[in-house]
Short mmCIF file of N, CA and C in Angstrom, two decimals:
data_model
loop_
_atom_site.label_atom_id
_atom_site.label_comp_id
_atom_site.label_asym_id
_atom_site.label_seq_id
_atom_site.Cartn_x
_atom_site.Cartn_y
_atom_site.Cartn_z
N MET A 1 -71.76 7.66 -91.54
CA MET A 1 -71.86 6.41 -91.01
C MET A 1 -71.40 6.48 -89.84
N LYS A 2 -72.00 5.62 -88.77
CA LYS A 2 -71.13 6.31 -87.02
C LYS A 2 -70.44 4.83 -86.81
N ILE A 3 -69.04 5.92 -86.03
CA ILE A 3 -68.01 4.31 -85.61
C ILE A 3 -68.26 4.10 -84.15
N THR A 4 -68.66 2.48 -83.77
CA THR A 4 -68.34 3.00 -82.57
C THR A 4 -67.34 1.77 -81.90
N LEU A 5 -66.26 2.59 -81.13
CA LEU A 5 -65.10 2.67 -81.04
C LEU A 5 -64.97 1.41 -80.55
N PRO A 6 -64.05 0.45 -79.79
CA PRO A 6 -63.96 -1.39 -78.52
C PRO A 6 -64.13 -0.54 -76.98
N ASN A 7 -63.69 1.12 -76.82
CA ASN A 7 -64.66 1.59 -75.34
C ASN A 7 -66.20 1.98 -75.88
N LYS A 8 -66.36 1.50 -76.97
CA LYS A 8 -68.36 2.55 -77.15
C LYS A 8 -68.51 3.04 -77.37
N GLN A 9 -67.69 4.37 -77.24
CA GLN A 9 -68.17 5.10 -77.46
C GLN A 9 -68.26 5.69 -79.11
N GLN A 10 -69.18 6.42 -79.56
CA GLN A 10 -69.78 6.63 -80.84
C GLN A 10 -69.33 7.49 -81.62
N LEU A 11 -68.89 7.51 -82.93
CA LEU A 11 -68.14 9.09 -83.57
C LEU A 11 -68.55 9.34 -84.77
N ASP A 12 -69.69 10.20 -85.00
CA ASP A 12 -70.60 10.69 -86.04
C ASP A 12 -69.46 11.64 -86.93
N PRO A 13 -68.61 10.44 -88.12
CA PRO A 13 -67.86 11.50 -89.25
C PRO A 13 -67.86 12.58 -90.46
N ILE A 14 -67.61 13.45 -90.42
CA ILE A 14 -67.98 14.25 -90.56
C ILE A 14 -66.79 14.59 -92.19
N SER A 15 -65.34 14.98 -91.22
CA SER A 15 -64.05 15.26 -91.18
C SER A 15 -62.90 14.10 -90.90
N LEU A 16 -62.33 13.80 -91.40
CA LEU A 16 -61.22 13.89 -90.22
C LEU A 16 -59.95 14.13 -91.13
N SER A 17 -58.45 13.97 -90.58
CA SER A 17 -57.18 13.93 -90.98
C SER A 17 -56.21 13.15 -89.77
N VAL A 18 -55.52 12.99 -90.15
CA VAL A 18 -54.36 12.29 -89.95
C VAL A 18 -53.42 12.34 -89.83
N SER A 19 -52.28 12.17 -88.59
CA SER A 19 -50.43 12.54 -88.58
C SER A 19 -49.90 12.06 -88.91
N ASP A 20 -48.83 11.98 -88.24
CA ASP A 20 -47.65 10.78 -87.63
C ASP A 20 -48.52 10.22 -86.55
N ASP A 21 -48.52 10.70 -85.60
CA ASP A 21 -48.88 10.35 -84.29
C ASP A 21 -50.29 10.35 -83.93
N ASN A 22 -50.66 11.33 -84.59
CA ASN A 22 -52.66 12.05 -84.24
C ASN A 22 -53.28 11.59 -85.20
N LEU A 23 -54.50 11.54 -84.63
CA LEU A 23 -56.06 11.28 -85.68
C LEU A 23 -57.75 12.33 -85.23
N ALA A 24 -57.24 13.21 -85.65
CA ALA A 24 -58.91 14.35 -85.53
C ALA A 24 -60.36 13.84 -86.68
N ILE A 25 -61.10 13.87 -85.86
CA ILE A 25 -62.76 14.64 -86.11
C ILE A 25 -63.51 15.09 -86.35
N VAL A 26 -63.91 15.56 -87.12
CA VAL A 26 -65.13 16.39 -86.88
C VAL A 26 -66.62 16.00 -87.01
N GLN A 27 -67.68 15.83 -85.96
CA GLN A 27 -68.16 15.17 -85.77
C GLN A 27 -69.20 16.50 -86.83
N LYS A 28 -70.55 15.62 -86.95
CA LYS A 28 -71.79 16.50 -88.04
C LYS A 28 -72.20 17.68 -87.28
N ASP A 29 -72.08 17.15 -85.52
CA ASP A 29 -72.74 18.51 -84.71
C ASP A 29 -71.63 20.07 -84.90
N GLY A 30 -70.75 19.80 -85.30
CA GLY A 30 -69.64 20.46 -85.31
C GLY A 30 -68.51 20.31 -84.30
N SER A 31 -68.28 19.48 -83.64
CA SER A 31 -67.72 18.99 -82.30
C SER A 31 -66.05 18.34 -82.86
N VAL A 32 -65.36 18.43 -82.16
CA VAL A 32 -63.75 17.66 -82.88
C VAL A 32 -63.80 16.72 -81.61
N PHE A 33 -62.69 15.24 -81.52
CA PHE A 33 -61.89 15.03 -81.19
C PHE A 33 -61.18 14.14 -81.55
N VAL A 34 -59.78 14.00 -80.73
CA VAL A 34 -58.64 13.53 -81.55
C VAL A 34 -58.10 12.72 -80.17
N ALA A 35 -57.63 11.99 -80.90
CA ALA A 35 -56.80 10.21 -79.83
C ALA A 35 -55.16 10.57 -80.45
N GLY A 36 -54.77 9.96 -79.34
CA GLY A 36 -53.21 9.72 -80.04
C GLY A 36 -51.89 10.49 -79.66
N SER A 37 -50.89 10.80 -79.90
CA SER A 37 -50.02 11.90 -79.48
C SER A 37 -50.31 13.35 -78.64
N ASN A 38 -50.23 14.01 -77.75
CA ASN A 38 -50.22 15.28 -77.11
C ASN A 38 -49.21 15.81 -76.18
N ASP A 39 -47.64 15.34 -76.75
CA ASP A 39 -46.94 15.56 -75.85
C ASP A 39 -46.68 17.45 -76.09
N ARG A 40 -47.30 17.80 -77.07
CA ARG A 40 -47.51 19.33 -77.17
C ARG A 40 -49.05 20.08 -77.07
N TYR A 41 -50.05 19.53 -76.56
CA TYR A 41 -50.71 19.80 -76.85
C TYR A 41 -51.54 19.31 -77.14
N GLN A 42 -51.29 19.07 -78.56
CA GLN A 42 -52.32 18.87 -80.06
C GLN A 42 -53.54 18.46 -80.05
N CYS A 43 -53.82 18.24 -78.94
CA CYS A 43 -55.49 17.53 -78.57
C CYS A 43 -55.56 18.64 -77.64
N GLY A 44 -55.56 19.64 -77.50
CA GLY A 44 -56.35 20.75 -77.42
C GLY A 44 -57.80 19.83 -75.74
N THR A 45 -57.08 19.79 -74.44
CA THR A 45 -57.49 18.87 -73.48
C THR A 45 -56.89 19.68 -72.87
N GLY A 46 -55.99 20.00 -72.40
CA GLY A 46 -55.32 21.35 -71.59
C GLY A 46 -54.10 20.56 -70.93
N THR A 47 -53.69 19.21 -71.46
CA THR A 47 -52.79 18.31 -70.30
C THR A 47 -51.59 17.77 -71.45
N ILE A 48 -50.85 17.36 -71.09
CA ILE A 48 -50.27 16.47 -71.97
C ILE A 48 -50.08 15.05 -72.19
N LYS A 49 -51.13 14.50 -71.42
CA LYS A 49 -51.67 13.24 -71.30
C LYS A 49 -51.86 12.61 -73.04
N GLU A 50 -51.04 12.13 -72.76
CA GLU A 50 -51.57 10.93 -73.77
C GLU A 50 -52.80 10.40 -74.53
N GLN A 51 -53.34 10.66 -75.51
CA GLN A 51 -55.00 10.79 -76.19
C GLN A 51 -55.19 9.28 -76.14
N LYS A 52 -55.26 7.89 -75.24
CA LYS A 52 -55.53 6.74 -76.19
C LYS A 52 -57.00 6.60 -76.43
N ASN A 53 -58.14 6.97 -76.33
CA ASN A 53 -58.86 7.14 -76.83
C ASN A 53 -59.42 8.63 -77.12
N PHE A 54 -60.67 8.75 -77.57
CA PHE A 54 -61.16 9.78 -78.61
C PHE A 54 -61.54 11.04 -77.02
N GLN A 55 -61.14 12.84 -77.06
CA GLN A 55 -60.64 13.48 -76.49
C GLN A 55 -61.79 14.98 -77.03
N GLN A 56 -63.00 15.27 -76.55
CA GLN A 56 -63.22 16.68 -77.33
C GLN A 56 -62.45 18.07 -76.73
N VAL A 57 -61.53 18.47 -77.65
CA VAL A 57 -61.37 19.08 -77.80
C VAL A 57 -62.17 20.45 -77.23
N MET A 58 -61.47 21.05 -76.34
CA MET A 58 -62.10 22.35 -75.75
C MET A 58 -61.17 24.10 -76.61
N VAL A 59 -62.68 24.96 -75.98
CA VAL A 59 -61.64 26.20 -75.95
C VAL A 59 -60.98 26.25 -74.74
N ARG A 60 -62.18 25.80 -73.07
CA ARG A 60 -61.61 26.35 -72.06
C ARG A 60 -62.10 25.07 -71.43
N GLU A 61 -60.96 24.81 -69.86
CA GLU A 61 -61.66 23.81 -69.08
C GLU A 61 -63.37 23.94 -69.22
N ASN A 62 -64.50 22.67 -69.99
CA ASN A 62 -65.17 22.74 -69.27
C ASN A 62 -66.16 23.14 -70.58
N ARG A 63 -65.37 24.52 -71.40
CA ARG A 63 -65.53 24.71 -72.94
C ARG A 63 -65.06 23.90 -74.00
N PRO A 64 -67.03 22.74 -74.80
CA PRO A 64 -66.08 22.20 -75.91
C PRO A 64 -65.88 23.22 -77.54
N LEU A 65 -65.05 22.82 -77.50
CA LEU A 65 -65.38 23.88 -79.24
C LEU A 65 -66.00 22.86 -79.70
N GLY A 66 -67.02 23.72 -81.04
CA GLY A 66 -67.42 23.81 -81.66
C GLY A 66 -68.50 24.09 -83.42
N ASN A 67 -69.07 24.01 -84.03
CA ASN A 67 -69.68 25.46 -85.03
C ASN A 67 -67.91 25.41 -85.70
N ILE A 68 -67.11 23.37 -86.52
CA ILE A 68 -66.16 23.58 -86.89
C ILE A 68 -66.26 22.83 -88.28
N ILE A 69 -65.84 23.09 -89.26
CA ILE A 69 -66.35 22.40 -90.73
C ILE A 69 -64.40 21.50 -91.13
N GLN A 70 -64.04 21.52 -90.47
CA GLN A 70 -62.65 20.96 -91.27
C GLN A 70 -61.41 21.15 -90.64
N VAL A 71 -60.73 20.07 -89.89
CA VAL A 71 -59.75 20.04 -89.59
C VAL A 71 -58.67 19.55 -90.13
N LEU A 72 -57.28 19.79 -89.51
CA LEU A 72 -55.93 19.19 -89.77
C LEU A 72 -54.61 19.30 -89.01
N SER A 73 -54.53 17.98 -88.67
CA SER A 73 -53.61 17.37 -87.89
C SER A 73 -51.65 17.35 -88.49
N MET A 74 -51.04 17.78 -87.65
CA MET A 74 -50.06 18.62 -88.41
C MET A 74 -49.32 18.70 -87.05
N ASP A 75 -48.04 18.75 -86.82
CA ASP A 75 -46.65 17.80 -86.31
C ASP A 75 -46.84 18.90 -84.90
N GLY A 76 -47.58 18.22 -84.34
CA GLY A 76 -47.27 19.40 -82.85
C GLY A 76 -48.98 19.54 -82.58
N TYR A 77 -49.73 19.95 -83.48
CA TYR A 77 -50.44 20.90 -83.51
C TYR A 77 -52.13 21.13 -84.41
N THR A 78 -52.53 20.69 -84.30
CA THR A 78 -54.07 20.69 -84.96
C THR A 78 -55.04 22.14 -85.56
N LEU A 79 -55.54 22.29 -86.22
CA LEU A 79 -55.68 23.47 -86.95
C LEU A 79 -57.36 22.78 -87.53
N MET A 80 -58.05 23.67 -86.70
CA MET A 80 -59.98 23.68 -87.42
C MET A 80 -60.28 24.69 -87.64
N VAL A 81 -61.43 24.90 -88.74
CA VAL A 81 -61.84 25.80 -89.38
C VAL A 81 -63.41 25.76 -88.85
N ASP A 82 -64.27 26.85 -88.69
CA ASP A 82 -65.49 26.92 -88.26
C ASP A 82 -66.20 27.54 -89.64
N ASN A 83 -67.78 27.54 -89.15
CA ASN A 83 -68.68 27.87 -89.88
C ASN A 83 -68.00 29.48 -90.35
N ASP A 84 -67.82 30.34 -89.77
CA ASP A 84 -67.47 32.02 -89.77
C ASP A 84 -66.67 32.43 -90.86
N GLY A 85 -65.42 31.04 -90.53
CA GLY A 85 -64.49 31.27 -91.19
C GLY A 85 -62.94 31.33 -90.60
N TYR A 86 -63.71 31.81 -89.07
CA TYR A 86 -61.63 31.19 -88.10
C TYR A 86 -61.89 29.96 -88.00
N ILE A 87 -60.48 30.43 -87.86
CA ILE A 87 -58.44 29.50 -88.04
C ILE A 87 -58.96 28.67 -86.40
N TRP A 88 -58.76 27.64 -86.01
CA TRP A 88 -59.29 27.34 -84.36
C TRP A 88 -57.64 26.85 -84.69
N ILE A 89 -56.66 27.03 -83.64
CA ILE A 89 -55.33 25.87 -83.23
C ILE A 89 -55.31 25.26 -81.76
N CYS A 90 -54.68 23.70 -81.99
CA CYS A 90 -54.05 23.26 -80.55
C CYS A 90 -52.86 22.61 -80.88
N GLY A 91 -52.30 22.82 -80.17
CA GLY A 91 -50.76 22.31 -79.83
C GLY A 91 -50.00 23.41 -79.60
N ASN A 92 -48.26 23.20 -80.50
CA ASN A 92 -47.51 23.81 -80.04
C ASN A 92 -46.92 24.46 -81.65
N SER A 93 -47.01 25.59 -81.96
CA SER A 93 -47.12 26.54 -83.31
C SER A 93 -45.62 27.53 -82.65
N GLY A 94 -44.88 27.02 -82.44
CA GLY A 94 -44.49 28.39 -81.93
C GLY A 94 -44.22 28.56 -80.71
N VAL A 95 -45.83 29.45 -80.37
CA VAL A 95 -46.58 29.85 -78.88
C VAL A 95 -47.15 28.10 -78.90
N ILE A 96 -47.18 27.63 -77.49
CA ILE A 96 -48.44 26.71 -76.99
C ILE A 96 -49.91 27.54 -76.90
N TYR A 97 -50.31 26.24 -77.47
CA TYR A 97 -52.09 26.37 -77.30
C TYR A 97 -52.23 25.79 -76.04
N THR A 98 -52.48 25.41 -75.33
CA THR A 98 -53.28 23.57 -74.49
C THR A 98 -54.36 24.22 -74.92
N TYR A 99 -55.53 24.89 -74.94
CA TYR A 99 -56.85 24.59 -75.81
C TYR A 99 -56.83 25.32 -76.53
N ALA A 100 -57.85 24.47 -77.98
CA ALA A 100 -58.66 25.92 -79.05
C ALA A 100 -58.80 27.03 -78.96
N THR A 101 -57.45 27.85 -79.21
CA THR A 101 -57.39 29.46 -79.23
C THR A 101 -57.55 29.75 -80.97
N ARG A 102 -58.53 31.05 -80.77
CA ARG A 102 -59.08 31.60 -82.58
C ARG A 102 -58.23 32.14 -82.93
N MET A 103 -57.78 31.89 -84.24
CA MET A 103 -55.96 33.02 -84.87
C MET A 103 -57.51 34.37 -85.19
N ARG A 104 -56.90 33.76 -86.09
CA ARG A 104 -58.36 34.92 -86.85
C ARG A 104 -58.61 34.93 -88.93
N ASP A 105 -59.50 35.48 -88.73
CA ASP A 105 -60.69 35.75 -89.88
C ASP A 105 -60.01 34.76 -91.37
N VAL A 106 -60.32 34.37 -91.74
CA VAL A 106 -59.78 33.73 -93.22
C VAL A 106 -60.92 33.98 -94.49
N SER A 107 -62.24 34.52 -94.34
CA SER A 107 -63.45 34.54 -95.05
C SER A 107 -63.29 35.85 -95.91
#
């Protein structure tokens, strides 16, 4: 089911996660979009600017994260799992990850 937002942005989610202050959506193509509070880089956009509209999670500037199958929004950070079993994180979980960073193999 596609979702059209007030700003005409269309999302095609397969999974989502909601925390106290943000919402993360995994799309059918494996991309991840996050909106909400971003005071600890939890949206993975490289900035701490609040995201009032959904923004794509980035690995680095101009490189979107892909191949994601599951997402979990937490207090201050976002965790994602890709098709290969790797965990990706953005936000502040003791270490600040301004963009999505691959953590370890969980397969």
